[in-house]
PDB file of C-alpha atoms in Angstrom:
ATOM      1  CA  MET A1341     240.677 -81.323-198.886  1.00 79.00           C
ATOM      2  CA  LYS A1342     241.718 -81.099-195.153  1.00 84.00           C
ATOM      3  CA  THR A1343     244.307 -83.096-193.259  1.00 82.00           C
ATOM      4  CA  THR A1344     245.114 -84.464-189.910  1.00 83.00           C
ATOM      5  CA  ARG A1345     248.152 -86.159-188.871  1.00 85.00           C
ATOM      6  CA  HIS A1346     246.618 -89.289-190.334  1.00 83.00           C
ATOM      7  CA  ALA A1347     243.965 -88.759-192.832  1.00 82.00           C
ATOM      8  CA  THR A1348     243.065 -86.646-195.884  1.00 83.00           C
ATOM      9  CA  TYR A1349     239.473 -85.888-195.702  1.00 83.00           C
ATOM     10  CA  ASN A1350     236.652 -83.814-196.844  1.00 86.00           C
ATOM     11  CA  LEU A1351     233.651 -84.612-194.758  1.00 91.00           C
ATOM     12  CA  ASN A1352     231.034 -82.146-194.417  1.00 93.00           C
ATOM     13  CA  TYR A1353     227.554 -82.890-192.557  1.00 95.00           C
ATOM     14  CA  HIS A1354     224.236 -81.212-192.750  1.00 94.00           C
ATOM     15  CA  ILE A1355     222.701 -81.143-189.258  1.00 96.00           C
ATOM     16  CA  VAL A1356     218.815 -79.904-188.933  1.00 95.00           C
ATOM     17  CA  TRP A1357     217.275 -79.766-185.243  1.00 96.00           C
ATOM     18  CA  LEU A1358     214.227 -77.814-183.979  1.00 95.00           C
ATOM     19  CA  PRO A1359     213.381 -76.199-180.548  1.00 95.00           C
ATOM     20  CA  LYS A1360     211.336 -78.130-178.366  1.00 93.00           C
ATOM     21  CA  TYR A1361     207.532 -78.314-179.479  1.00 90.00           C
ATOM     22  CA  ARG A1362     208.826 -76.677-182.728  1.00 88.00           C
ATOM     23  CA  GLN A1363     208.295 -72.998-180.966  1.00 91.00           C
ATOM     24  CA  SER A1364     209.140 -70.202-183.036  1.00 94.00           C
ATOM     25  CA  VAL A1365     211.414 -68.769-180.440  1.00 94.00           C
ATOM     26  CA  LEU A1366     214.734 -68.342-182.261  1.00 96.00           C
ATOM     27  CA  VAL A1367     214.195 -64.826-183.676  1.00 95.00           C
ATOM     28  CA  ASN A1368     216.234 -61.427-183.220  1.00 95.00           C
ATOM     29  CA  GLU A1369     218.666 -61.215-180.203  1.00 94.00           C
ATOM     30  CA  VAL A1370     217.755 -64.947-179.406  1.00 95.00           C
ATOM     31  CA  ALA A1371     219.003 -66.091-182.971  1.00 96.00           C
ATOM     32  CA  ASP A1372     222.151 -63.839-182.906  1.00 97.00           C
ATOM     33  CA  ARG A1373     223.066 -65.177-179.488  1.00 96.00           C
ATOM     34  CA  VAL A1374     222.470 -69.089-180.585  1.00 97.00           C
ATOM     35  CA  ARG A1375     224.657 -68.319-183.942  1.00 98.00           C
ATOM     36  CA  THR A1376     227.688 -66.798-181.622  1.00 98.00           C
ATOM     37  CA  ILE A1377     227.544 -69.922-179.507  1.00 98.00           C
ATOM     38  CA  LEU A1378     227.354 -72.561-182.210  1.00 98.00           C
ATOM     39  CA  GLN A1379     230.464 -70.617-183.860  1.00 98.00           C
ATOM     40  CA  GLU A1380     232.017 -70.884-180.273  1.00 98.00           C
ATOM     41  CA  ILE A1381     231.334 -74.614-180.079  1.00 98.00           C
ATOM     42  CA  ALA A1382     232.912 -75.185-183.598  1.00 98.00           C
ATOM     43  CA  ASP A1383     235.943 -72.885-182.791  1.00 98.00           C
ATOM     44  CA  ASP A1384     236.368 -75.114-179.448  1.00 98.00           C
ATOM     45  CA  LYS A1385     235.907 -78.499-181.241  1.00 97.00           C
ATOM     46  CA  GLY A1386     238.250 -77.751-184.197  1.00 95.00           C
ATOM     47  CA  LEU A1387     235.219 -77.975-186.700  1.00 97.00           C
ATOM     48  CA  GLU A1388     234.430 -75.463-189.454  1.00 96.00           C
ATOM     49  CA  ILE A1389     230.933 -74.098-190.169  1.00 97.00           C
ATOM     50  CA  ILE A1390     230.398 -73.860-193.671  1.00 95.00           C
ATOM     51  CA  ASP A1391     226.962 -72.161-193.664  1.00 94.00           C
ATOM     52  CA  LEU A1392     224.230 -71.654-190.753  1.00 96.00           C
ATOM     53  CA  THR A1393     220.824 -70.858-190.897  1.00 95.00           C
ATOM     54  CA  VAL A1394     218.734 -70.290-187.787  1.00 96.00           C
ATOM     55  CA  GLN A1395     214.994 -69.890-189.022  1.00 95.00           C
ATOM     56  CA  PRO A1396     212.347 -69.042-186.124  1.00 96.00           C
ATOM     57  CA  ASP A1397     211.537 -72.811-185.783  1.00 94.00           C
ATOM     58  CA  HIS A1398     214.711 -74.777-186.748  1.00 95.00           C
ATOM     59  CA  ILE A1399     218.477 -74.689-187.287  1.00 97.00           C
ATOM     60  CA  HIS A1400     220.185 -75.707-190.366  1.00 95.00           C
ATOM     61  CA  LEU A1401     223.984 -76.153-189.772  1.00 97.00           C
ATOM     62  CA  PHE A1402     226.459 -77.221-192.704  1.00 95.00           C
ATOM     63  CA  VAL A1403     229.627 -78.223-191.077  1.00 96.00           C
ATOM     64  CA  SER A1404     232.876 -79.921-191.895  1.00 95.00           C
ATOM     65  CA  SER A1405     234.543 -82.373-189.310  1.00 95.00           C
ATOM     66  CA  PRO A1406     237.633 -84.780-189.245  1.00 93.00           C
ATOM     67  CA  PRO A1407     236.997 -88.297-189.670  1.00 92.00           C
ATOM     68  CA  LYS A1408     237.258 -88.907-185.736  1.00 94.00           C
ATOM     69  CA  HIS A1409     233.766 -87.307-184.970  1.00 96.00           C
ATOM     70  CA  ALA A1410     230.724 -89.037-185.740  1.00 96.00           C
ATOM     71  CA  PRO A1411     227.568 -87.122-187.092  1.00 96.00           C
ATOM     72  CA  SER A1412     225.608 -88.229-183.949  1.00 97.00           C
ATOM     73  CA  LEU A1413     228.570 -86.772-181.899  1.00 98.00           C
ATOM     74  CA  LEU A1414     228.345 -83.372-183.717  1.00 98.00           C
ATOM     75  CA  ALA A1415     224.813 -83.023-183.306  1.00 98.00           C
ATOM     76  CA  ASN A1416     224.918 -83.829-179.483  1.00 97.00           C
ATOM     77  CA  TRP A1417     227.944 -81.341-179.046  1.00 98.00           C
ATOM     78  CA  PHE A1418     225.953 -78.551-181.009  1.00 98.00           C
ATOM     79  CA  LYS A1419     222.331 -79.092-179.334  1.00 98.00           C
ATOM     80  CA  GLY A1420     223.742 -79.647-176.023  1.00 98.00           C
ATOM     81  CA  ILE A1421     226.386 -77.069-175.288  1.00 98.00           C
ATOM     82  CA  SER A1422     224.257 -74.788-177.044  1.00 98.00           C
ATOM     83  CA  SER A1423     221.373 -74.945-174.613  1.00 97.00           C
ATOM     84  CA  ARG A1424     223.646 -75.245-171.668  1.00 97.00           C
ATOM     85  CA  LYS A1425     225.611 -72.143-172.614  1.00 97.00           C
ATOM     86  CA  TYR A1426     222.596 -70.111-173.677  1.00 96.00           C
ATOM     87  CA  ASN A1427     220.752 -71.062-170.547  1.00 96.00           C
ATOM     88  CA  HIS A1428     223.545 -70.494-168.164  1.00 95.00           C
ATOM     89  CA  ARG A1429     224.347 -66.948-170.182  1.00 94.00           C
ATOM     90  CA  TYR A1430     220.863 -65.510-170.795  1.00 91.00           C
ATOM     91  CA  ALA A1431     217.928 -67.460-169.341  1.00 84.00           C
ATOM     92  CA  ASP A1432     216.709 -65.792-166.366  1.00 82.00           C
ATOM     93  CA  ASN A1433     213.615 -68.165-165.891  1.00 70.00           C
ATOM     94  CA  GLU A1434     212.039 -70.897-167.080  1.00 65.00           C
ATOM     95  CA  GLY A1435     210.145 -69.204-170.305  1.00 67.00           C
ATOM     96  CA  GLU A1436     213.530 -68.073-171.433  1.00 87.00           C
ATOM     97  CA  LYS A1437     215.613 -71.159-171.690  1.00 92.00           C
ATOM     98  CA  ILE A1438     216.347 -73.109-174.904  1.00 94.00           C
ATOM     99  CA  ARG A1439     215.088 -76.371-175.336  1.00 94.00           C
ATOM    100  CA  TRP A1440     215.871 -78.718-178.040  1.00 96.00           C
ATOM    101  CA  ALA A1441     213.794 -81.460-179.630  1.00 94.00           C
ATOM    102  CA  ARG A1442     214.910 -84.913-179.063  1.00 92.00           C
ATOM    103  CA  GLY A1443     215.786 -85.666-182.460  1.00 92.00           C
ATOM    104  CA  TYR A1444     217.741 -84.237-185.381  1.00 94.00           C
ATOM    105  CA  TYR A1445     218.624 -84.733-189.205  1.00 93.00           C
ATOM    106  CA  ALA A1446     221.901 -85.515-190.204  1.00 94.00           C
ATOM    107  CA  GLY A1447     223.146 -86.078-193.725  1.00 92.00           C
ATOM    108  CA  THR A1448     226.345 -86.159-195.431  1.00 87.00           C
ATOM    109  CA  ALA A1449     227.704 -83.834-198.624  1.00 73.00           C
ATOM    110  CA  GLY A1450     230.724 -84.939-200.343  1.00 60.00           C
ATOM    111  CA  HIS A1451     232.715 -82.318-202.432  1.00 55.00           C
ATOM    112  CA  VAL A1452     230.424 -82.441-205.248  1.00 49.00           C
ATOM    113  CA  SER A1453     227.210 -81.863-203.378  1.00 58.00           C
ATOM    114  CA  SER A1454     228.350 -79.368-200.976  1.00 63.00           C
ATOM    115  CA  GLU A1455     227.360 -76.359-203.222  1.00 68.00           C
ATOM    116  CA  THR A1456     223.985 -77.829-203.621  1.00 65.00           C
ATOM    117  CA  VAL A1457     223.394 -78.139-199.797  1.00 65.00           C
ATOM    118  CA  GLN A1458     224.656 -74.590-199.338  1.00 67.00           C
ATOM    119  CA  ASP A1459     222.260 -73.552-201.960  1.00 71.00           C
ATOM    120  CA  TYR A1460     219.456 -75.471-200.328  1.00 64.00           C
ATOM    121  CA  ILE A1461     220.304 -73.668-196.811  1.00 65.00           C
ATOM    122  CA  GLN A1462     220.149 -70.381-198.400  1.00 68.00           C
ATOM    123  CA  ARG A1463     216.821 -70.942-200.076  1.00 68.00           C
ATOM    124  CA  GLN A1464     215.378 -72.054-196.458  1.00 62.00           C
ATOM    125  CA  GLN A1465     216.682 -68.755-195.327  1.00 60.00           C
ATOM    126  CA  ASN A1466     214.148 -66.846-197.726  1.00 60.00           C
ATOM    127  CA  SER A1467     211.063 -69.059-197.127  1.00 54.00           C
TER     128      SER A1467
END
């Protein structure tokens, strides 16, 4: 359990999103850079990344957040800030930029099922 000044909570979200056109661009150095940027975002926003799997054509993020943040806000933060930071730091031309597809998946996982979600994310890493 975690606490804020006014709440005790255990809110975990599984968020999945894709590069535009589901291109397999999240490999090698690009994947490492995206992982680092996602951790920076979590640190800046006071979130805890429980698990993170970067596949060549999608990202699985399992994150814990205080109740004041809606899952849609979390998805928008991670997608929007990561593409801006990546493109600002690393993209020299149009072909190297990271662009995310418009949608995302968001699911909740309480205390009982968080281990199940982590197992799922780990299994996706091996497929």
